[in-house]
RNA sequence: GUCGGAGUGGCGGAAUAGGCAGACGCGCCAGCUUGAGGGGCUGGUGCCCUUAGGGGCGUGCGGGUUCAAGUCCCGCCUCCGACACCA
């Protein structure tokens, strides 16, 4: 396509200027109102693809728009530069992950520059910078000293492919590794954890006030998974002084407990198992613990269809409500990691228990009366209680209260809240991450590396392979050290931290990257936090966002962030992803569409406009053959705009007349629309509004009748300003030619609509006959109801249709519509 | 299965408070620009019937409320996403 201007030259010129002039650098003591705009910390995977382009287009639009609105906008950039891909690539090439990472950071950096996205590069942060690691480790130690980090042996998710443990959040529902897709195994290992569960309640309740997409909030709530109930003891029939502790949310159904179940991992299982049942129990346990999660859950895609495998232990416990003994089973449908790892089973009111009872021939006793037309097994709804002694006749809510009181008094019960959320496993047996800064001394145990020795940095000459242990553990020089307390022999921790720790506080360092003696100065950071607009992909709805929220609260509590808000991200926007042939576009899938070819044709300006115009920002974009043509169309729009600004085909007339006034109206109405659309993330309609205005102005100015020069200039000037955050290069170029020597369009104020010009004097009123449009009248906006009705009835088309008919009713809604019912 | 979100022309999508369905763009058609056009400009373009004027239908499906429903209510269907034995 022949463009009327040199795209590449213009874009390069302005990109260089924004960078050289430090146009978007901002100081912490800036007196203007502040705005913190942030795109999620990117993993440096190389040159940007369309997903990045889309993300940074939105981010840059906000930065430029808020700047024009007169705010001091913090727009930082950096890299989540630790992580597996670089390490795996290094193993493959026999190289060092830093080489890959540095090269890819450079690529991504040049990509965002090529897009015309602007940042305060003085604030750049990246995870493998020793200057950043030092504070990452300081924070770790602060958490440890505050009891928020601890070491424990735990059954962990072990990925054989990645040769490391994974957080629960990194294991797919089908039991495979989120990264490699390998089946995850269970292993018992000593690991570091963060006590995120201490914050479960606050993490849950604070979700309500966040201006986040509802579905992200829902996902967070579900992940935390709060449930209220009672924990109590089922007395062992063999020794009633001892009990099997269980958790239930339905104490009201206690009279219906016909058996109990313990998880295969339950500590009391061995004791509960009788000799006669030992073989059966053993078989069940072996199958359950060796089976991967996949095998355990793959028999069906619906919970109720799952095979209910279990075995009788040979023991009985006493139902405290009935005082009857009930059998204890071991079954893999009870999880060792939730609640107490044991349950009371109520087959009549719980589907899973019902399914199990059916398979194993256990009795079902209804304690809640189901509706008359109820068909099916378990009824988990509300209803009057039956077969329930002192609970008979009560509804679920009152029965729960009474049953809880009973259990507290008679079965060592206590009301309890359980969470699905587990503590965050943060150690990784990998090389390319931030080392955990502790030392193990035979005398003093776990000892923190003293602050003046931070950061602990991994040596370069480490062998990385997939042997299954931490690469750092194989490096004697690193591993062997002395105890900071006694000077005796000690060994270093050789695990590194989960990279999600790096992305949990980077936004604080951005706000104050200059402080040399601490992670950040809370006074400086308070000037920017919380982030006003956070932008990123929906894939981080749980992991990153939950961890960062936890960090923020924990940092305040351990004293590193006094006075800072406990929630880091006030507003969140999750953009849709780009799909190619139905699959998400990503480097790992290898289905990328590189932006370069579009830079050559429509330029960064055209590509940005496309991403804004293609549809609602939150929606996914399907990249199809038609997409190319859409992008061309966006380029053509910019061409048309450029040519109009040239004024070659424009005619001018002198006295200002009605046609000019109409254009002024259109200009101001468009300003109104675009401003509103910007505020509500409706960029596609904002672009449409400007396209419409260009069509109007173009037709008017190139007509024989011509345009008033002042009105024309106002229209062009206003369009330039409105397009500035969208397609910043060409707009800056045109502005400079029209206003040589003046400050850039990007330093102008965002246009404000004149209310008098937004208001219309006349409008088209629709006249309907029985709801069908029969006439259109041009009327004054101030038209009264009675005048509207009169006008409508008098309209020639209507009068004709009304001959011989009786008007039953006239609904007048001036000035838009009148509906005549006959 | 549960919880979210969505379903509108050939396509991406618009309709912000119940009031003209289809803005804007892509594609397509016609005309002009006439050396041709992958450029530019002008006009047309939901579907069906009709020679015309005009008429009918139309926002996943079926009901309902209303003068008026893409929008509100009830019941379904389909697709996408999250969770998925969490007691």
Coordinates of N, CA and C in Angstrom, one line a residue, chain A residues 478-593:
Chain A
X478 N 29.9 -23.3 46.8 CA 28.7 -22.5 47.2 C 28.1 -23.1 48.5
X479 N 28.0 -24.4 48.4 CA 27.2 -25.1 49.5 C 27.9 -25.0 50.9
X480 N 29.3 -25.1 50.8 CA 30.0 -25.1 52.1 C 30.3 -23.7 52.5
X481 N 29.9 -23.5 53.8 CA 30.2 -22.1 54.3 C 30.4 -22.2 55.8
X482 N 30.3 -21.1 56.4 CA 30.5 -21.1 57.9 C 29.3 -20.4 58.5
X483 N 29.0 -20.8 59.7 CA 27.8 -20.3 60.4 C 28.1 -18.9 60.8
X484 N 27.2 -18.0 60.5 CA 27.3 -16.6 60.8 C 27.3 -16.4 62.3
X485 N 26.8 -17.3 63.1 CA 26.7 -17.1 64.5 C 28.0 -17.6 65.2
X486 N 28.4 -18.9 64.9 CA 29.5 -19.4 65.6 C 30.8 -19.6 64.8
X487 N 30.7 -19.4 63.5 CA 31.8 -19.5 62.6 C 32.2 -21.0 62.3
X488 N 31.4 -21.9 62.9 CA 31.6 -23.3 62.6 C 31.2 -23.7 61.2
X489 N 31.4 -24.9 60.8 CA 31.0 -25.4 59.5 C 29.5 -25.4 59.3
X490 N 29.1 -25.0 58.2 CA 27.7 -24.9 57.9 C 27.5 -25.1 56.4
X491 N 26.3 -25.4 56.0 CA 26.0 -25.5 54.6 C 24.9 -24.5 54.2
X492 N 25.0 -24.0 53.0 CA 24.0 -23.1 52.5 C 22.7 -23.8 52.1
X493 N 21.6 -23.2 52.2 CA 20.4 -23.6 51.5 C 20.7 -23.5 50.0
X494 N 20.3 -24.6 49.3 CA 20.6 -24.6 47.8 C 19.4 -24.5 47.0
X495 N 18.2 -24.4 47.6 CA 17.0 -24.1 46.8 C 16.9 -22.6 46.5
X496 N 16.1 -22.4 45.5 CA 15.8 -21.0 45.1 C 14.4 -20.7 45.3
X497 N 14.0 -19.4 45.3 CA 12.6 -19.1 45.6 C 11.8 -19.2 44.3
X498 N 10.5 -19.5 44.5 CA 9.5 -19.5 43.4 C 9.6 -18.1 42.8
X499 N 9.5 -18.1 41.4 CA 9.6 -16.7 40.8 C 8.4 -15.9 41.0
X500 N 7.3 -16.5 41.5 CA 6.2 -15.7 41.9 C 6.5 -14.7 43.1
X501 N 7.6 -15.0 43.8 CA 7.9 -14.1 44.9 C 8.5 -12.8 44.3
X502 N 9.2 -12.9 43.1 CA 9.7 -11.7 42.5 C 8.6 -10.8 42.0
X503 N 7.6 -11.4 41.5 CA 6.5 -10.5 40.9 C 5.5 -10.1 42.0
X504 N 5.8 -10.4 43.2 CA 4.9 -10.0 44.3 C 5.2 -8.7 44.9
X505 N 6.3 -8.1 44.6 CA 6.6 -6.8 45.2 C 7.3 -5.8 44.2
X506 N 7.5 -6.2 43.0 CA 8.3 -5.4 42.0 C 7.6 -4.0 41.9
X507 N 6.3 -3.9 42.0 CA 5.6 -2.7 41.8 C 5.9 -1.7 42.9
X508 N 6.4 -2.2 44.0 CA 6.8 -1.3 45.1 C 8.2 -0.7 44.8
X509 N 9.1 -1.5 44.2 CA 10.4 -1.1 43.9 C 10.3 0.0 42.7
X510 N 9.4 -0.2 41.8 CA 9.2 0.8 40.7 C 9.0 2.2 41.3
X511 N 8.2 2.2 42.4 CA 7.8 3.5 42.9 C 9.0 4.2 43.6
X512 N 10.0 3.4 44.0 CA 11.1 4.0 44.6 C 12.4 3.2 44.3
X513 N 12.8 3.2 43.1 CA 14.0 2.3 42.7 C 15.3 2.9 43.1
X514 N 15.3 4.1 43.7 CA 16.6 4.8 43.9 C 17.2 4.6 45.3
X515 N 16.3 4.3 46.2 CA 16.8 4.1 47.6 C 17.8 3.0 47.7
X516 N 19.1 3.4 48.2 CA 20.1 2.4 48.1 C 20.1 1.4 49.3
X517 N 19.5 1.8 50.4 CA 19.7 1.1 51.7 C 18.5 0.3 52.2
X518 N 17.5 0.2 51.4 CA 16.3 -0.6 51.7 C 15.6 -1.0 50.4
X519 N 14.6 -2.0 50.6 CA 13.9 -2.4 49.4 C 13.1 -1.3 48.8
X520 N 12.6 -0.4 49.6 CA 11.9 0.8 49.1 C 11.6 1.7 50.3
X521 N 11.5 2.9 50.1 CA 11.2 3.8 51.2 C 9.6 4.0 51.2
X522 N 9.0 3.5 52.3 CA 7.5 3.6 52.4 C 7.0 5.0 52.1
X523 N 7.7 6.0 52.5 CA 7.2 7.4 52.4 C 7.1 7.7 50.9
X524 N 8.1 7.3 50.1 CA 8.1 7.5 48.7 C 7.1 6.7 48.0
X525 N 7.0 5.4 48.4 CA 6.1 4.5 47.7 C 4.6 4.9 48.0
X526 N 4.4 5.5 49.2 CA 3.0 5.9 49.5 C 2.5 7.0 48.6
X527 N 3.5 7.7 47.9 CA 3.0 8.7 47.0 C 2.4 8.1 45.7
X528 N 2.6 6.8 45.5 CA 2.1 6.2 44.3 C 1.1 5.1 44.5
X529 N 1.3 4.4 45.6 CA 0.4 3.2 45.8 C -0.9 3.6 46.4
X530 N -2.0 2.8 46.1 CA -2.0 1.6 45.3 C -2.0 1.9 43.8
X531 N -1.7 0.9 43.0 CA -1.7 1.0 41.6 C -3.1 1.4 41.1
X532 N -3.2 2.5 40.4 CA -4.5 3.0 39.9 C -5.1 2.1 38.8
X533 N -4.2 1.7 37.9 CA -4.8 0.8 36.9 C -3.7 -0.3 36.6
X534 N -4.1 -1.5 36.9 CA -3.3 -2.7 36.6 C -3.8 -3.4 35.4
X535 N -3.0 -3.8 34.5 CA -3.4 -4.4 33.3 C -2.7 -5.7 33.0
X536 N -3.4 -6.8 32.7 CA -2.7 -8.0 32.4 C -3.6 -9.1 32.0
X537 N -3.1 -10.3 31.8 CA -3.9 -11.4 31.3 C -4.7 -12.1 32.4
X538 N -5.8 -12.7 31.9 CA -6.7 -13.4 32.9 C -6.0 -14.6 33.4
X539 N -4.9 -15.1 32.8 CA -4.2 -16.3 33.3 C -3.6 -16.0 34.7
X540 N -3.5 -14.8 35.1 CA -2.9 -14.5 36.4 C -4.0 -14.2 37.4
X541 N -5.2 -14.6 37.1 CA -6.3 -14.3 38.0 C -6.1 -14.9 39.4
X542 N -5.5 -16.0 39.5 CA -5.3 -16.6 40.8 C -3.9 -16.4 41.3
X543 N -3.0 -17.0 40.7 CA -1.6 -17.1 41.2 C -1.0 -15.8 41.6
X544 N -0.6 -15.0 40.5 CA 0.1 -13.8 40.8 C -0.7 -12.8 41.6
X545 N -1.9 -12.7 41.3 CA -2.7 -11.6 42.0 C -2.9 -12.0 43.5
X546 N -3.1 -13.3 43.8 CA -3.2 -13.7 45.2 C -1.9 -13.5 46.0
X547 N -0.8 -13.9 45.3 CA 0.5 -13.8 46.0 C 0.9 -12.4 46.3
X548 N 0.6 -11.5 45.3 CA 1.0 -10.1 45.4 C 0.1 -9.5 46.5
X549 N -1.1 -9.9 46.6 CA -2.0 -9.4 47.7 C -1.5 -9.8 49.0
X550 N -1.0 -11.1 49.1 CA -0.5 -11.6 50.4 C 0.8 -10.8 50.7
X551 N 1.7 -10.6 49.8 CA 2.9 -9.9 50.0 C 2.7 -8.5 50.6
X552 N 1.7 -7.9 50.0 CA 1.4 -6.5 50.4 C 1.0 -6.4 51.9
X553 N 0.1 -7.3 52.2 CA -0.3 -7.4 53.6 C 0.8 -7.8 54.6
X554 N 1.6 -8.8 54.2 CA 2.6 -9.3 55.0 C 3.7 -8.2 55.2
X555 N 4.0 -7.5 54.1 CA 5.1 -6.4 54.2 C 4.7 -5.4 55.1
X556 N 3.4 -5.0 55.1 CA 2.9 -4.0 56.1 C 3.1 -4.6 57.5
X557 N 2.7 -5.8 57.7 CA 2.7 -6.4 59.0 C 4.1 -6.7 59.6
X558 N 5.1 -6.9 58.7 CA 6.4 -7.2 59.3 C 7.2 -5.9 59.4
X559 N 6.5 -4.8 59.1 CA 7.1 -3.5 59.3 C 8.0 -2.9 58.2
X560 N 7.9 -3.5 57.0 CA 8.7 -3.0 55.9 C 7.9 -2.0 55.1
X561 N 6.6 -2.0 55.3 CA 5.8 -1.0 54.5 C 4.8 -0.3 55.3
X562 N 5.3 0.4 56.4 CA 4.3 1.1 57.2 C 3.5 2.1 56.5
X563 N 2.3 2.2 56.7 CA 1.5 3.3 56.1 C 1.0 3.0 54.7
X564 N 1.5 1.9 54.1 CA 1.1 1.6 52.7 C -0.3 0.8 52.8
X565 N -1.0 1.0 51.7 CA -2.3 0.3 51.6 C -2.1 -1.3 51.6
X566 N -3.1 -2.0 52.2 CA -2.9 -3.4 52.3 C -3.3 -4.1 51.0
X567 N -3.9 -3.4 50.1 CA -4.2 -4.0 48.8 C -3.4 -3.2 47.7
X568 N -2.7 -4.0 46.9 CA -1.8 -3.3 46.0 C -2.5 -2.7 44.7
X569 N -3.5 -3.4 44.2 CA -4.1 -3.0 42.9 C -5.5 -2.6 43.0
X570 N -5.7 -1.3 43.0 CA -7.1 -0.8 43.2 C -8.0 -1.2 42.0
X571 N -7.5 -0.9 40.8 CA -8.4 -1.3 39.6 C -7.5 -2.3 38.8
X572 N -8.2 -3.3 38.4 CA -7.6 -4.3 37.5 C -8.3 -4.4 36.2
X573 N -7.6 -4.5 35.1 CA -8.3 -4.8 33.9 C -7.6 -6.1 33.3
X574 N -8.4 -7.0 32.9 CA -7.8 -8.2 32.3 C -8.2 -8.2 30.8
X575 N -7.3 -8.1 30.0 CA -7.5 -8.0 28.5 C -7.8 -9.4 28.0
X576 N -8.5 -9.5 26.9 CA -8.7 -10.8 26.2 C -7.4 -11.3 25.6
X577 N -7.4 -12.6 25.3 CA -6.2 -13.1 24.7 C -6.4 -13.2 23.2
X578 N -5.2 -13.3 22.5 CA -5.3 -13.5 21.0 C -5.3 -15.0 20.7
X579 N -6.2 -15.4 19.9 CA -6.2 -16.8 19.5 C -5.9 -17.0 18.1
X580 N -5.2 -18.1 17.8 CA -4.9 -18.4 16.4 C -5.4 -19.9 16.2
X581 N -6.3 -20.1 15.3 CA -6.9 -21.4 15.2 C -7.4 -22.0 16.5
X582 N -8.0 -21.1 17.3 CA -8.6 -21.6 18.5 C -7.7 -21.7 19.7
X583 N -6.4 -21.6 19.5 CA -5.4 -21.8 20.6 C -4.9 -20.4 21.0
X584 N -4.6 -20.2 22.2 CA -4.0 -19.0 22.7 C -2.7 -18.8 22.1
X585 N -2.5 -17.6 21.6 CA -1.2 -17.3 21.0 C -0.1 -17.1 22.0
X586 N 0.9 -17.9 22.0 CA 2.0 -17.8 22.9 C 3.3 -18.4 22.4
X587 N 4.3 -18.0 23.0 CA 5.6 -18.5 22.5 C 5.7 -20.0 22.7
X588 N 5.2 -20.5 23.8 CA 5.4 -21.9 24.1 C 4.6 -22.8 23.1
X589 N 3.5 -22.2 22.5 CA 2.8 -22.9 21.6 C 3.3 -22.7 20.1
X590 N 4.2 -21.7 20.0 CA 4.8 -21.5 18.7 C 3.9 -21.0 17.6
X591 N 2.7 -20.4 18.1 CA 1.8 -19.9 17.0 C 1.7 -18.4 17.1
X592 N 2.9 -17.8 17.0 CA 3.0 -16.3 17.1 C 2.7 -15.6 15.7
X593 N 2.2 -14.4 15.8 CA 2.1 -13.6 14.7 C 3.0 -12.4 15.0

